[in-house]
Short mmCIF file of C-alpha atoms in Angstrom, two decimals:
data_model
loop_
_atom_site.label_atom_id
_atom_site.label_comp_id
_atom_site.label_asym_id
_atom_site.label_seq_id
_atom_site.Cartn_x
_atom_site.Cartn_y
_atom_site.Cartn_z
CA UNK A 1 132.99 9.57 69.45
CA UNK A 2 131.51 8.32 72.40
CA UNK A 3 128.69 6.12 73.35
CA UNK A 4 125.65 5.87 75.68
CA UNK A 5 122.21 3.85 76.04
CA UNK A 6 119.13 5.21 77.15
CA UNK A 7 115.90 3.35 77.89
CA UNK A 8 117.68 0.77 75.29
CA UNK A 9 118.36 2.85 72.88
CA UNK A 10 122.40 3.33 71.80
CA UNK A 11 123.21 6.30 71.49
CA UNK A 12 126.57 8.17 69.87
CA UNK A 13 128.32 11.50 71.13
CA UNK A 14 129.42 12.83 68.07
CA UNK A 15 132.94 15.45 68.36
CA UNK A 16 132.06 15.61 72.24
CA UNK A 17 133.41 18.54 73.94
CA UNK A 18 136.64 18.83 76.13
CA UNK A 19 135.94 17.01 79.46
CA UNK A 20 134.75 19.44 81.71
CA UNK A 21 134.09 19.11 86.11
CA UNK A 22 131.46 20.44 88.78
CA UNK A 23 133.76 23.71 88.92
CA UNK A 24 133.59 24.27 85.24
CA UNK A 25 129.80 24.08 85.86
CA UNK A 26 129.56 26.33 88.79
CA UNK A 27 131.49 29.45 86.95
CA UNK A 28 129.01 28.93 84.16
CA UNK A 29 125.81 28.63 86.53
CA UNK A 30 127.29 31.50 88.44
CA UNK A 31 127.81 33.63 85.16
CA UNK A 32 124.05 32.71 83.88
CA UNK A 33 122.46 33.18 87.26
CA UNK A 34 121.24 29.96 87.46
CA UNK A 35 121.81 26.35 87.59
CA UNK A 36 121.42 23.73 84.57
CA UNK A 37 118.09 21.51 85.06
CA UNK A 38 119.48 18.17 86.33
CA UNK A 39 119.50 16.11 83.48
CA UNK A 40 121.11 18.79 81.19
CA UNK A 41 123.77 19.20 83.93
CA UNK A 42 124.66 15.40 84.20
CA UNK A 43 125.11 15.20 80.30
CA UNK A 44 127.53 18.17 80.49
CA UNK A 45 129.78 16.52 83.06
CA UNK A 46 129.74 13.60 80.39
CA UNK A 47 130.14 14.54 77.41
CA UNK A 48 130.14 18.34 77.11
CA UNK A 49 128.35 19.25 74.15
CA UNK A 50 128.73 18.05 70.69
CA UNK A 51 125.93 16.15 69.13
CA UNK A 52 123.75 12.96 70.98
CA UNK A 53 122.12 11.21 67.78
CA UNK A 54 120.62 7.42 68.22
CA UNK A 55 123.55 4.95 66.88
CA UNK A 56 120.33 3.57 64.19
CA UNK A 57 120.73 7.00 62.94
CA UNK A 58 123.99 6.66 59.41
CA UNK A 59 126.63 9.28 60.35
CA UNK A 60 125.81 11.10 57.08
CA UNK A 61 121.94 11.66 58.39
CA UNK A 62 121.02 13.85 60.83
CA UNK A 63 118.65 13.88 63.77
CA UNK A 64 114.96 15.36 63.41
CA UNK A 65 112.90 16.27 66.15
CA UNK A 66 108.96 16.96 66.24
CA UNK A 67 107.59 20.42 66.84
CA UNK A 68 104.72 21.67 68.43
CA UNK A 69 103.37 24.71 68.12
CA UNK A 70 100.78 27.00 69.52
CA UNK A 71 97.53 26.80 67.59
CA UNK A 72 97.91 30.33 65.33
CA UNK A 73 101.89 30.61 65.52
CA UNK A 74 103.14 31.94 62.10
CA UNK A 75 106.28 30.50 63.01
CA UNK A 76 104.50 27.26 62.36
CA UNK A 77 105.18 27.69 58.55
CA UNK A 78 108.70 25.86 58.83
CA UNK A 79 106.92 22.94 59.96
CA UNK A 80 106.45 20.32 62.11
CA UNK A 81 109.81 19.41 62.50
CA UNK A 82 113.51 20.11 63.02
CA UNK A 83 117.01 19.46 62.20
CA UNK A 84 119.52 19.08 65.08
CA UNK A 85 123.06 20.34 64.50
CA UNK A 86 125.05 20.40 67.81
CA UNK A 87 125.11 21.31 71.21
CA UNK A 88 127.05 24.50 72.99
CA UNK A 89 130.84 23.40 74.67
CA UNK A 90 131.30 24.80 78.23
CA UNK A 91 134.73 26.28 78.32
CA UNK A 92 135.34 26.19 74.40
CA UNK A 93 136.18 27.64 70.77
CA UNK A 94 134.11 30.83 70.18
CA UNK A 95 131.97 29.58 67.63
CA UNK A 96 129.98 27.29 69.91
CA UNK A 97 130.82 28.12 73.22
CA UNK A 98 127.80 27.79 75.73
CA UNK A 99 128.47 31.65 77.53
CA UNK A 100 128.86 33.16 74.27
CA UNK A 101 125.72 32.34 72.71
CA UNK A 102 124.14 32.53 76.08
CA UNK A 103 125.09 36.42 76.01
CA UNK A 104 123.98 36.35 72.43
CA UNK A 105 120.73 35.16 72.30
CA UNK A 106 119.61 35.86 75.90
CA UNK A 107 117.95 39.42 75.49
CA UNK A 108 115.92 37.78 72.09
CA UNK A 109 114.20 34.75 74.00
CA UNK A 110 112.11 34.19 77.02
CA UNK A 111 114.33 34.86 80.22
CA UNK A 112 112.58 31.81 81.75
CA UNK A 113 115.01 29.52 79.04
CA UNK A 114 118.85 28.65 78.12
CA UNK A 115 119.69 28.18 74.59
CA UNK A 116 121.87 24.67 74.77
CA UNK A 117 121.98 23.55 70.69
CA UNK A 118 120.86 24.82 67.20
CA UNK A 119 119.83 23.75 64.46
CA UNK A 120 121.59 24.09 60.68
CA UNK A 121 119.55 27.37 60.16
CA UNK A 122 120.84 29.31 63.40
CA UNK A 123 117.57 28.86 65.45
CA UNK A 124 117.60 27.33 69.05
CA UNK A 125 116.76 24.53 71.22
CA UNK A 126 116.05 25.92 74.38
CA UNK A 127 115.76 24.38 77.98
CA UNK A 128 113.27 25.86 81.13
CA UNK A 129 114.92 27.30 84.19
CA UNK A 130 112.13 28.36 86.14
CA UNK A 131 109.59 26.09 88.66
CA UNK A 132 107.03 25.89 85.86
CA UNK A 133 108.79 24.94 82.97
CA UNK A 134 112.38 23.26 84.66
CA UNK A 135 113.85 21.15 82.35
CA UNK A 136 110.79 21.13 79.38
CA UNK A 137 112.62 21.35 75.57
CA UNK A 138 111.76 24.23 73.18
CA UNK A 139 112.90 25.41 69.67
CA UNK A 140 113.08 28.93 68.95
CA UNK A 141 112.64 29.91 65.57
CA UNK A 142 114.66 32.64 64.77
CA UNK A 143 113.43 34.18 61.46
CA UNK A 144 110.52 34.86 63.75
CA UNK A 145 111.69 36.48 66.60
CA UNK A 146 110.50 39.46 68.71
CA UNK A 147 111.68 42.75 66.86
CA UNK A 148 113.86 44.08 70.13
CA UNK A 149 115.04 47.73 68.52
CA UNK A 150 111.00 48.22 68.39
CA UNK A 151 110.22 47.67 72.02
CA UNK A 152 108.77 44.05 71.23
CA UNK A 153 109.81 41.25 74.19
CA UNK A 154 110.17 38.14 73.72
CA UNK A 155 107.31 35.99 73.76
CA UNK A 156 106.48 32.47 72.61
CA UNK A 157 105.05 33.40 69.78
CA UNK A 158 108.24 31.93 67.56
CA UNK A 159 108.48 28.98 69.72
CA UNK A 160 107.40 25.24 69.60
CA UNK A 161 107.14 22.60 72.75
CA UNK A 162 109.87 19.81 71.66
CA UNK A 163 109.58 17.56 74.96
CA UNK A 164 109.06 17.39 79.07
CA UNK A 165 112.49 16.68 79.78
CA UNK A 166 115.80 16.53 78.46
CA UNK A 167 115.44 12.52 78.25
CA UNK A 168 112.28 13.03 76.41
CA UNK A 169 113.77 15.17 73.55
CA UNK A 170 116.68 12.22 72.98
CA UNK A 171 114.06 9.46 73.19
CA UNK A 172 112.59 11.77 70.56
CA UNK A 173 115.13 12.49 67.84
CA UNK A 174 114.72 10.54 64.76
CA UNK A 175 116.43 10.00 61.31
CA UNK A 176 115.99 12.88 58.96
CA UNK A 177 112.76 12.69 56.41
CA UNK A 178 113.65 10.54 53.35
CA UNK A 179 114.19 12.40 50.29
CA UNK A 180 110.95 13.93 48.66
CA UNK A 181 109.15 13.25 51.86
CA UNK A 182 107.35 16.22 53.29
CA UNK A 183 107.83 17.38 56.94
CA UNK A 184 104.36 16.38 57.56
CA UNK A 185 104.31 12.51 56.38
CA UNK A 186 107.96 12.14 57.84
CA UNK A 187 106.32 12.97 61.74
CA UNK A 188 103.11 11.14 60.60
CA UNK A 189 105.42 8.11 60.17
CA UNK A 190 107.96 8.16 62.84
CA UNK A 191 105.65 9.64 65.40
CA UNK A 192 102.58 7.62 64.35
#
């Protein structure tokens, strides 16, 4: 495990990745066709994946994050919140390597985002590449997605804003809701 603090806040690296340098990044930028937004990129030469939870958060909870999605989205019916599991190794096992899920999931969301971490239920946190949206957070739901073997593209219809930046969405991550506490009380009282 490792350890960081961010706008005093400790946080822990849970099973980070193996160590990886600006070469490692390059292939993988130059396989994507673009490069990581800044702060994504600096946490990679850090820590390389695995899972950045606040140290107030127990190690048998897990980190929440709010959701916010677009006024009408029926994706909206998981809720206003999510679970985060861990993020994608550069250079690692199958099972969560960044490139691999990359070539996965990159034909079933927006080509203006990278899929970086998921959440217990397979769905995505995603990250902008693009002018517009560099570096803003997003969570793809994917019981929702665009229906690709019927022409559909992917849209934002299945997806919620998380946060700005990459900073923002670890400022943002919270213990999970206590038990019997609905989605919507939990972000009422963490998020005020």
């Amino acid at each position: 495990m490792a350890e960081f603090v961010l706008e005093n806040i400790n946080f822990d690296v849970i099973e980070p990745g193996e160590p990886i340098n600006e070469k490692d990044l390059y292939d993988l930028e130059a396989k994507l066709g673009t490069q990581l937004p800044a702060q994504l990129r600096s946490y990679y030469l850090r820590w390389n994946g695995g899972l950045p939870c606040p140290s107030s958060i127990p190690l048998n909870k897990s980190a929440w994050v709010r959701l916010y999605w677009k006024p009408g989205s029926e994706a909206a019916r998981v809720g206003p919140a999510a679970s985060l599991q861990e993020f994608a190794e550069i250079n690692s096992s199958p099972d969560m390597d960044f490139l691999r899920i990359w070539n996965d999931y990159k034909h079933r969301i927006p080509q203006d985002c990278l899929c970086f971490a998921c959440n217990p239920g397979d769905s995505q946190f995603l990250i902008g590449i693009k002018d517009y949206n560099l570096g803003k957070i997003y969570f793809w739901q994917r019981d929702y997605q665009a229906d690709i073997g019927a022409g559909e593209l992917p849209g934002y219809d299945n997806i919620a804003d998380v946060a700005n930046s990459f900073v923002e969405f670890l400022l943002a991550l919270h213990e999970e809701p206590d038990e019997g506490e609905s989605l919507e009380a939990w972000v009422r009282r963490v998020y005020g």
